[in-house]
Amino acid sequence: MEKQKLDPQLTLMDSAQCFHWRKTAHGYAAIVAGKPMFVREGEVPEDGAYFDWDRDYGAIARRYAQFPALQRWMDALPGLRVLRQPVWEALVAFILSSNNNAVRIRQLVWKVCALGPQREIDGEPMRGFPTPEALARAGAETLRQMGCGYRAEFLEHTARRVADGFELDALRRMEYEQAREKLLTLHGVGPKVADCVLLFGCAHTRAFPVDVWMARAMERHFDMAGLSREQMREKAQQIFGEDAGLVQQYIFHAMRTGLAEE
């Protein structure tokens, strides 16, 4: 694997770690933290921090030679990077992800983003996430009408908590377990959602979200049959340490797309 490579289609559109980017005529565009962001195929992104640009993913693969399947998947997915998104944006997206598939999550995220700022990027209108205050003002009924279902109440309650002073950015500075415990106090945030927010929004690379795909991978490829999802998370963190969330993204994508079965 090359040290620095970005596949924007894979990372931004296909990997289910973010849901509001769009492919345009000349690249990929989104509003991130209220500001327009644009990425072209084959170019170095302007915001290196967002794309975790300084990390050598090839070196990570080489650290786990005892797992040839993992090395094979990482080699097969050059350019897949784990994003460092704004915490609030990851929180909203992954509350909406509960019991949903990627297509439906993307649709709901875009509906909720209708409450956020609009900019034109590459000749196309783009929407960003609403602020916590704007989402709280919209209320659960508006969100239900958008199709959010039972998640509408979760979003309203969590938006009010954040608007009233719940410090999301403080989660980045906490130890992983402390930040996880804090996140779990928010409405709509269970163990899997918490780990997604910590990984994709807080840069806690130790976070290891376990859903049905990851549970299946842990059973088939990592000798964890019979363990609960919480036990799988803990064992994976023992094996991979601070790389756990990074390798998780490759395992997840390999399982979800059938690459793991080849």
C-alpha positions as YAML, in Angstrom:
chain: A
units: angstrom
residues:
- id: 1
  name: MET
  ca: [0.00, 0.00, 0.00]
- id: 2
  name: GLU
  ca: [1.13, 3.56, -0.65]
- id: 3
  name: LYS
  ca: [1.69, 5.70, 2.40]
- id: 4
  name: GLN
  ca: [-0.53, 8.55, 1.25]
- id: 5
  name: LYS
  ca: [-3.42, 7.85, -1.06]
- id: 6
  name: LEU
  ca: [-7.05, 8.89, -1.07]
- id: 7
  name: ASP
  ca: [-9.83, 7.19, -2.97]
- id: 8
  name: PRO
  ca: [-12.64, 9.76, -2.55]
- id: 9
  name: GLN
  ca: [-15.37, 7.51, -3.95]
- id: 10
  name: LEU
  ca: [-14.46, 4.74, -1.54]
- id: 11
  name: THR
  ca: [-13.84, 6.93, 1.48]
- id: 12
  name: LEU
  ca: [-16.59, 9.53, 1.08]
- id: 13
  name: MET
  ca: [-19.37, 7.66, -0.71]
- id: 14
  name: ASP
  ca: [-19.05, 3.90, -0.26]
- id: 15
  name: SER
  ca: [-17.54, 3.23, 3.17]
- id: 16
  name: ALA
  ca: [-20.54, 4.24, 5.35]
- id: 17
  name: GLN
  ca: [-18.53, 6.47, 7.65]
- id: 18
  name: CYS
  ca: [-20.11, 9.71, 6.39]
- id: 19
  name: PHE
  ca: [-23.34, 10.35, 4.50]
- id: 20
  name: HIS
  ca: [-23.62, 13.96, 3.30]
- id: 21
  name: TRP
  ca: [-20.94, 14.14, 0.61]
- id: 22
  name: ARG
  ca: [-22.04, 14.26, -3.02]
- id: 23
  name: LYS
  ca: [-20.32, 13.46, -6.27]
- id: 24
  name: THR
  ca: [-20.32, 16.45, -8.62]
- id: 25
  name: ALA
  ca: [-19.25, 17.02, -12.21]
- id: 26
  name: HIS
  ca: [-15.60, 17.51, -11.27]
- id: 27
  name: GLY
  ca: [-15.14, 15.84, -7.89]
- id: 28
  name: TYR
  ca: [-16.75, 15.42, -4.48]
- id: 29
  name: ALA
  ca: [-18.33, 18.14, -2.39]
- id: 30
  name: ALA
  ca: [-19.82, 18.76, 1.04]
- id: 31
  name: ILE
  ca: [-20.31, 21.45, 3.63]
- id: 32
  name: VAL
  ca: [-18.23, 20.49, 6.65]
- id: 33
  name: ALA
  ca: [-18.51, 22.50, 9.88]
- id: 34
  name: GLY
  ca: [-20.37, 25.16, 7.92]
- id: 35
  name: LYS
  ca: [-17.65, 25.55, 5.28]
- id: 36
  name: PRO
  ca: [-17.53, 24.26, 1.70]
- id: 37
  name: MET
  ca: [-15.11, 21.40, 1.01]
- id: 38
  name: PHE
  ca: [-14.23, 20.04, -2.41]
- id: 39
  name: VAL
  ca: [-12.01, 17.11, -3.39]
- id: 40
  name: ARG
  ca: [-10.85, 16.01, -6.83]
- id: 41
  name: GLU
  ca: [-9.85, 12.51, -7.80]
- id: 42
  name: GLY
  ca: [-6.07, 12.08, -7.61]
- id: 43
  name: GLU
  ca: [-5.37, 15.36, -5.81]
- id: 44
  name: VAL
  ca: [-4.06, 15.93, -2.31]
- id: 45
  name: PRO
  ca: [-6.97, 17.21, -0.20]
- id: 46
  name: GLU
  ca: [-6.64, 20.72, 1.20]
- id: 47
  name: ASP
  ca: [-7.84, 19.67, 4.65]
- id: 48
  name: GLY
  ca: [-5.33, 16.97, 5.52]
- id: 49
  name: ALA
  ca: [-6.58, 16.62, 9.09]
- id: 50
  name: TYR
  ca: [-10.10, 15.71, 7.98]
- id: 51
  name: PHE
  ca: [-8.67, 12.90, 5.83]
- id: 52
  name: ASP
  ca: [-6.14, 11.67, 8.41]
- id: 53
  name: TRP
  ca: [-3.53, 12.41, 5.78]
- id: 54
  name: ASP
  ca: [-0.37, 11.94, 7.83]
- id: 55
  name: ARG
  ca: [-1.13, 8.37, 8.88]
- id: 56
  name: ASP
  ca: [0.66, 5.48, 7.11]
- id: 57
  name: TYR
  ca: [-2.05, 2.86, 6.64]
- id: 58
  name: GLY
  ca: [0.36, 0.49, 4.96]
- id: 59
  name: ALA
  ca: [2.42, 0.39, 8.15]
- id: 60
  name: ILE
  ca: [-0.71, -0.56, 10.08]
- id: 61
  name: ALA
  ca: [-1.33, -3.52, 7.79]
- id: 62
  name: ARG
  ca: [2.24, -4.71, 8.24]
- id: 63
  name: ARG
  ca: [1.88, -4.69, 12.03]
- id: 64
  name: TYR
  ca: [-0.66, -7.51, 11.87]
- id: 65
  name: ALA
  ca: [1.04, -10.11, 9.71]
- id: 66
  name: GLN
  ca: [-0.54, -12.83, 11.86]
- id: 67
  name: PHE
  ca: [-3.85, -11.93, 10.16]
- id: 68
  name: PRO
  ca: [-3.24, -12.50, 6.43]
- id: 69
  name: ALA
  ca: [-6.92, -11.87, 5.64]
- id: 70
  name: LEU
  ca: [-6.68, -8.38, 7.15]
- id: 71
  name: GLN
  ca: [-3.52, -7.64, 5.21]
- id: 72
  name: ARG
  ca: [-5.21, -8.83, 2.01]
- id: 73
  name: TRP
  ca: [-8.24, -6.59, 2.58]
- id: 74
  name: MET
  ca: [-6.13, -3.55, 3.37]
- id: 75
  name: ASP
  ca: [-4.03, -4.14, 0.27]
- id: 76
  name: ALA
  ca: [-7.21, -4.48, -1.79]
- id: 77
  name: LEU
  ca: [-8.57, -1.14, -0.53]
- id: 78
  name: PRO
  ca: [-5.81, 1.42, -1.10]
- id: 79
  name: GLY
  ca: [-7.07, 4.92, -0.58]
- id: 80
  name: LEU
  ca: [-9.61, 4.05, 2.11]
- id: 81
  name: ARG
  ca: [-9.00, 6.41, 5.03]
- id: 82
  name: VAL
  ca: [-10.79, 6.93, 8.33]
- id: 83
  name: LEU
  ca: [-12.19, 10.45, 8.46]
- id: 84
  name: ARG
  ca: [-11.92, 12.92, 11.32]
- id: 85
  name: GLN
  ca: [-15.31, 14.55, 11.13]
- id: 86
  name: PRO
  ca: [-16.81, 17.27, 13.34]
- id: 87
  name: VAL
  ca: [-18.21, 15.54, 16.42]
- id: 88
  name: TRP
  ca: [-21.70, 17.03, 16.06]
- id: 89
  name: GLU
  ca: [-22.00, 15.92, 12.44]
- id: 90
  name: ALA
  ca: [-20.94, 12.36, 13.25]
- id: 91
  name: LEU
  ca: [-23.35, 12.28, 16.20]
- id: 92
  name: VAL
  ca: [-26.37, 13.30, 14.12]
- id: 93
  name: ALA
  ca: [-25.50, 10.94, 11.28]
- id: 94
  name: PHE
  ca: [-25.00, 7.91, 13.48]
- id: 95
  name: ILE
  ca: [-28.12, 8.50, 15.56]
- id: 96
  name: LEU
  ca: [-29.91, 8.37, 12.21]
- id: 97
  name: SER
  ca: [-28.00, 5.18, 11.34]
- id: 98
  name: SER
  ca: [-29.77, 3.15, 14.03]
- id: 99
  name: ASN
  ca: [-31.50, 0.14, 12.42]
- id: 100
  name: ASN
  ca: [-30.94, 1.61, 8.96]
- id: 101
  name: ASN
  ca: [-28.99, 0.81, 5.79]
- id: 102
  name: ALA
  ca: [-26.50, 3.16, 4.15]
- id: 103
  name: VAL
  ca: [-28.85, 4.32, 1.38]
- id: 104
  name: ARG
  ca: [-31.59, 5.19, 3.84]
- id: 105
  name: ILE
  ca: [-29.14, 6.90, 6.22]
- id: 106
  name: ARG
  ca: [-27.89, 9.10, 3.39]
- id: 107
  name: GLN
  ca: [-31.46, 10.07, 2.49]
- id: 108
  name: LEU
  ca: [-32.30, 10.99, 6.08]
- id: 109
  name: VAL
  ca: [-29.08, 12.94, 6.57]
- id: 110
  name: TRP
  ca: [-29.85, 15.03, 3.51]
- id: 111
  name: LYS
  ca: [-33.39, 15.68, 4.73]
- id: 112
  name: VAL
  ca: [-32.09, 16.84, 8.11]
- id: 113
  name: CYS
  ca: [-29.47, 18.97, 6.37]
- id: 114
  name: ALA
  ca: [-32.32, 20.89, 4.76]
- id: 115
  name: LEU
  ca: [-32.39, 22.69, 8.12]
- id: 116
  name: GLY
  ca: [-28.72, 23.65, 7.77]
- id: 117
  name: PRO
  ca: [-26.67, 26.14, 5.73]
- id: 118
  name: GLN
  ca: [-26.67, 26.06, 1.93]
- id: 119
  name: ARG
  ca: [-23.70, 26.79, -0.33]
- id: 120
  name: GLU
  ca: [-22.97, 26.27, -4.00]
- id: 121
  name: ILE
  ca: [-19.97, 24.03, -4.70]
- id: 122
  name: ASP
  ca: [-18.84, 23.04, -8.20]
- id: 123
  name: GLY
  ca: [-22.05, 24.55, -9.56]
- id: 124
  name: GLU
  ca: [-24.36, 22.51, -7.35]
- id: 125
  name: PRO
  ca: [-26.32, 23.45, -4.20]
- id: 126
  name: MET
  ca: [-25.04, 21.73, -1.06]
- id: 127
  name: ARG
  ca: [-26.46, 21.57, 2.42]
- id: 128
  name: GLY
  ca: [-24.62, 21.27, 5.72]
- id: 129
  name: PHE
  ca: [-25.73, 19.98, 9.09]
- id: 130
  name: PRO
  ca: [-27.95, 22.27, 11.15]
- id: 131
  name: THR
  ca: [-26.56, 23.57, 14.42]
- id: 132
  name: PRO
  ca: [-27.75, 21.94, 17.65]
- id: 133
  name: GLU
  ca: [-29.86, 25.04, 18.30]
- id: 134
  name: ALA
  ca: [-31.50, 24.85, 14.87]
- id: 135
  name: LEU
  ca: [-32.22, 21.15, 15.25]
- id: 136
  name: ALA
  ca: [-33.70, 21.66, 18.71]
- id: 137
  name: ARG
  ca: [-35.92, 24.46, 17.39]
- id: 138
  name: ALA
  ca: [-37.16, 22.27, 14.57]
- id: 139
  name: GLY
  ca: [-38.37, 19.73, 17.10]
- id: 140
  name: ALA
  ca: [-39.33, 16.09, 16.93]
- id: 141
  name: GLU
  ca: [-42.55, 16.60, 14.96]
- id: 142
  name: THR
  ca: [-40.73, 18.26, 12.05]
- id: 143
  name: LEU
  ca: [-38.11, 15.52, 12.12]
- id: 144
  name: ARG
  ca: [-40.79, 12.82, 12.11]
- id: 145
  name: GLN
  ca: [-42.34, 14.45, 9.03]
- id: 146
  name: MET
  ca: [-38.93, 14.17, 7.37]
- id: 147
  name: GLY
  ca: [-39.03, 10.42, 7.92]
- id: 148
  name: CYS
  ca: [-36.77, 10.13, 10.97]
- id: 149
  name: GLY
  ca: [-39.33, 8.00, 12.83]
- id: 150
  name: TYR
  ca: [-38.53, 7.18, 16.45]
- id: 151
  name: ARG
  ca: [-35.10, 8.77, 15.99]
- id: 152
  name: ALA
  ca: [-36.79, 12.20, 15.87]
- id: 153
  name: GLU
  ca: [-37.14, 12.32, 19.66]
- id: 154
  name: PHE
  ca: [-33.54, 11.18, 20.08]
- id: 155
  name: LEU
  ca: [-32.31, 13.97, 17.83]
- id: 156
  name: GLU
  ca: [-34.37, 16.65, 19.54]
- id: 157
  name: HIS
  ca: [-33.33, 15.60, 23.05]
- id: 158
  name: THR
  ca: [-29.66, 15.28, 22.10]
- id: 159
  name: ALA
  ca: [-29.67, 18.61, 20.25]
- id: 160
  name: ARG
  ca: [-31.09, 20.28, 23.36]
- id: 161
  name: ARG
  ca: [-28.42, 18.68, 25.56]
- id: 162
  name: VAL
  ca: [-25.68, 19.96, 23.27]
- id: 163
  name: ALA
  ca: [-27.27, 23.41, 22.92]
- id: 164
  name: ASP
  ca: [-27.52, 23.59, 26.72]
- id: 165
  name: GLY
  ca: [-23.84, 22.92, 27.23]
- id: 166
  name: PHE
  ca: [-22.95, 19.26, 26.69]
- id: 167
  name: GLU
  ca: [-19.38, 19.72, 25.43]
- id: 168
  name: LEU
  ca: [-18.87, 17.48, 22.44]
- id: 169
  name: ASP
  ca: [-15.36, 18.70, 21.70]
- id: 170
  name: ALA
  ca: [-14.33, 17.75, 25.25]
- id: 171
  name: LEU
  ca: [-14.84, 14.11, 24.23]
- id: 172
  name: ARG
  ca: [-11.74, 14.36, 22.05]
- id: 173
  name: ARG
  ca: [-9.59, 15.23, 25.06]
- id: 174
  name: MET
  ca: [-10.95, 12.51, 27.35]
- id: 175
  name: GLU
  ca: [-9.66, 8.98, 27.62]
- id: 176
  name: TYR
  ca: [-11.58, 6.63, 25.35]
- id: 177
  name: GLU
  ca: [-13.56, 4.83, 28.07]
- id: 178
  name: GLN
  ca: [-14.51, 8.07, 29.81]
- id: 179
  name: ALA
  ca: [-15.65, 9.63, 26.54]
- id: 180
  name: ARG
  ca: [-17.68, 6.52, 25.72]
- id: 181
  name: GLU
  ca: [-19.42, 6.57, 29.09]
- id: 182
  name: LYS
  ca: [-20.25, 10.26, 28.61]
- id: 183
  name: LEU
  ca: [-21.66, 9.73, 25.13]
- id: 184
  name: LEU
  ca: [-23.87, 6.89, 26.31]
- id: 185
  name: THR
  ca: [-25.84, 9.38, 28.42]
- id: 186
  name: LEU
  ca: [-27.25, 11.00, 25.27]
- id: 187
  name: HIS
  ca: [-30.61, 9.95, 23.84]
- id: 188
  name: GLY
  ca: [-30.28, 7.60, 20.89]
- id: 189
  name: VAL
  ca: [-26.66, 6.70, 21.63]
- id: 190
  name: GLY
  ca: [-26.03, 3.02, 22.31]
- id: 191
  name: PRO
  ca: [-22.71, 1.17, 22.32]
- id: 192
  name: LYS
  ca: [-22.34, 0.89, 18.54]
- id: 193
  name: VAL
  ca: [-23.36, 4.51, 17.85]
- id: 194
  name: ALA
  ca: [-21.06, 5.73, 20.62]
- id: 195
  name: ASP
  ca: [-18.09, 3.92, 19.11]
- id: 196
  name: CYS
  ca: [-18.89, 5.28, 15.64]
- id: 197
  name: VAL
  ca: [-18.99, 8.84, 16.98]
- id: 198
  name: LEU
  ca: [-15.78, 8.32, 18.93]
- id: 199
  name: LEU
  ca: [-13.98, 6.86, 15.92]
- id: 200
  name: PHE
  ca: [-15.23, 9.08, 13.10]
- id: 201
  name: GLY
  ca: [-15.90, 12.25, 15.08]
- id: 202
  name: CYS
  ca: [-13.45, 12.28, 18.01]
- id: 203
  name: ALA
  ca: [-10.37, 10.59, 16.50]
- id: 204
  name: HIS
  ca: [-10.44, 7.91, 19.20]
- id: 205
  name: THR
  ca: [-8.87, 5.27, 16.99]
- id: 206
  name: ARG
  ca: [-9.24, 2.71, 19.78]
- id: 207
  name: ALA
  ca: [-13.04, 2.74, 19.28]
- id: 208
  name: PHE
  ca: [-14.27, -0.46, 17.65]
- id: 209
  name: PRO
  ca: [-17.93, -0.37, 16.54]
- id: 210
  name: VAL
  ca: [-19.49, -3.82, 16.34]
- id: 211
  name: ASP
  ca: [-22.61, -4.33, 14.22]
- id: 212
  name: VAL
  ca: [-23.92, -7.45, 12.50]
- id: 213
  name: TRP
  ca: [-21.18, -7.32, 9.83]
- id: 214
  name: MET
  ca: [-18.40, -6.92, 12.36]
- id: 215
  name: ALA
  ca: [-19.80, -9.63, 14.62]
- id: 216
  name: ARG
  ca: [-19.83, -12.00, 11.66]
- id: 217
  name: ALA
  ca: [-16.24, -11.05, 10.79]
- id: 218
  name: MET
  ca: [-15.05, -11.56, 14.35]
- id: 219
  name: GLU
  ca: [-16.62, -15.02, 14.43]
- id: 220
  name: ARG
  ca: [-15.37, -16.19, 11.04]
- id: 221
  name: HIS
  ca: [-11.94, -14.61, 10.78]
- id: 222
  name: PHE
  ca: [-10.75, -13.73, 14.28]
- id: 223
  name: ASP
  ca: [-11.73, -16.73, 16.40]
- id: 224
  name: MET
  ca: [-14.40, -14.95, 18.47]
- id: 225
  name: ALA
  ca: [-17.35, -17.31, 18.02]
- id: 226
  name: GLY
  ca: [-19.59, -17.39, 21.09]
- id: 227
  name: LEU
  ca: [-18.57, -13.96, 22.37]
- id: 228
  name: SER
  ca: [-21.03, -11.11, 22.89]
- id: 229
  name: ARG
  ca: [-20.56, -7.95, 20.85]
- id: 230
  name: GLU
  ca: [-19.17, -6.18, 23.90]
- id: 231
  name: GLN
  ca: [-16.67, -8.99, 24.44]
- id: 232
  name: MET
  ca: [-15.72, -8.81, 20.75]
- id: 233
  name: ARG
  ca: [-15.05, -5.09, 21.10]
- id: 234
  name: GLU
  ca: [-12.86, -5.62, 24.14]
- id: 235
  name: LYS
  ca: [-10.91, -8.49, 22.60]
- id: 236
  name: ALA
  ca: [-10.35, -6.58, 19.35]
- id: 237
  name: GLN
  ca: [-9.02, -3.66, 21.37]
- id: 238
  name: GLN
  ca: [-6.65, -6.00, 23.18]
- id: 239
  name: ILE
  ca: [-5.35, -7.28, 19.83]
- id: 240
  name: PHE
  ca: [-5.20, -4.05, 17.83]
- id: 241
  name: GLY
  ca: [-4.85, -1.39, 20.54]
- id: 242
  name: GLU
  ca: [-4.94, 2.15, 19.17]
- id: 243
  name: ASP
  ca: [-5.28, 0.76, 15.63]
- id: 244
  name: ALA
  ca: [-8.56, -1.02, 16.45]
- id: 245
  name: GLY
  ca: [-10.92, 1.45, 14.83]
- id: 246
  name: LEU
  ca: [-8.71, 1.88, 11.78]
- id: 247
  name: VAL
  ca: [-8.55, -1.81, 10.96]
- id: 248
  name: GLN
  ca: [-12.26, -2.08, 11.80]
- id: 249
  name: GLN
  ca: [-13.11, 0.11, 8.82]
- id: 250
  name: TYR
  ca: [-11.31, -2.25, 6.43]
- id: 251
  name: ILE
  ca: [-12.88, -5.33, 7.99]
- id: 252
  name: PHE
  ca: [-16.33, -3.75, 7.89]
- id: 253
  name: HIS
  ca: [-16.05, -2.76, 4.24]
- id: 254
  name: ALA
  ca: [-14.64, -6.14, 3.23]
- id: 255
  name: MET
  ca: [-17.53, -7.92, 4.90]
- id: 256
  name: ARG
  ca: [-20.26, -5.60, 3.67]
- id: 257
  name: THR
  ca: [-19.13, -5.74, 0.03]
- id: 258
  name: GLY
  ca: [-18.29, -9.45, -0.15]
- id: 259
  name: LEU
  ca: [-14.54, -8.88, -0.46]
- id: 260
  name: ALA
  ca: [-14.01, -11.00, 2.64]
- id: 261
  name: GLU
  ca: [-15.58, -13.99, 0.94]
- id: 262
  name: GLU
  ca: [-13.31, -13.91, -2.12]
...
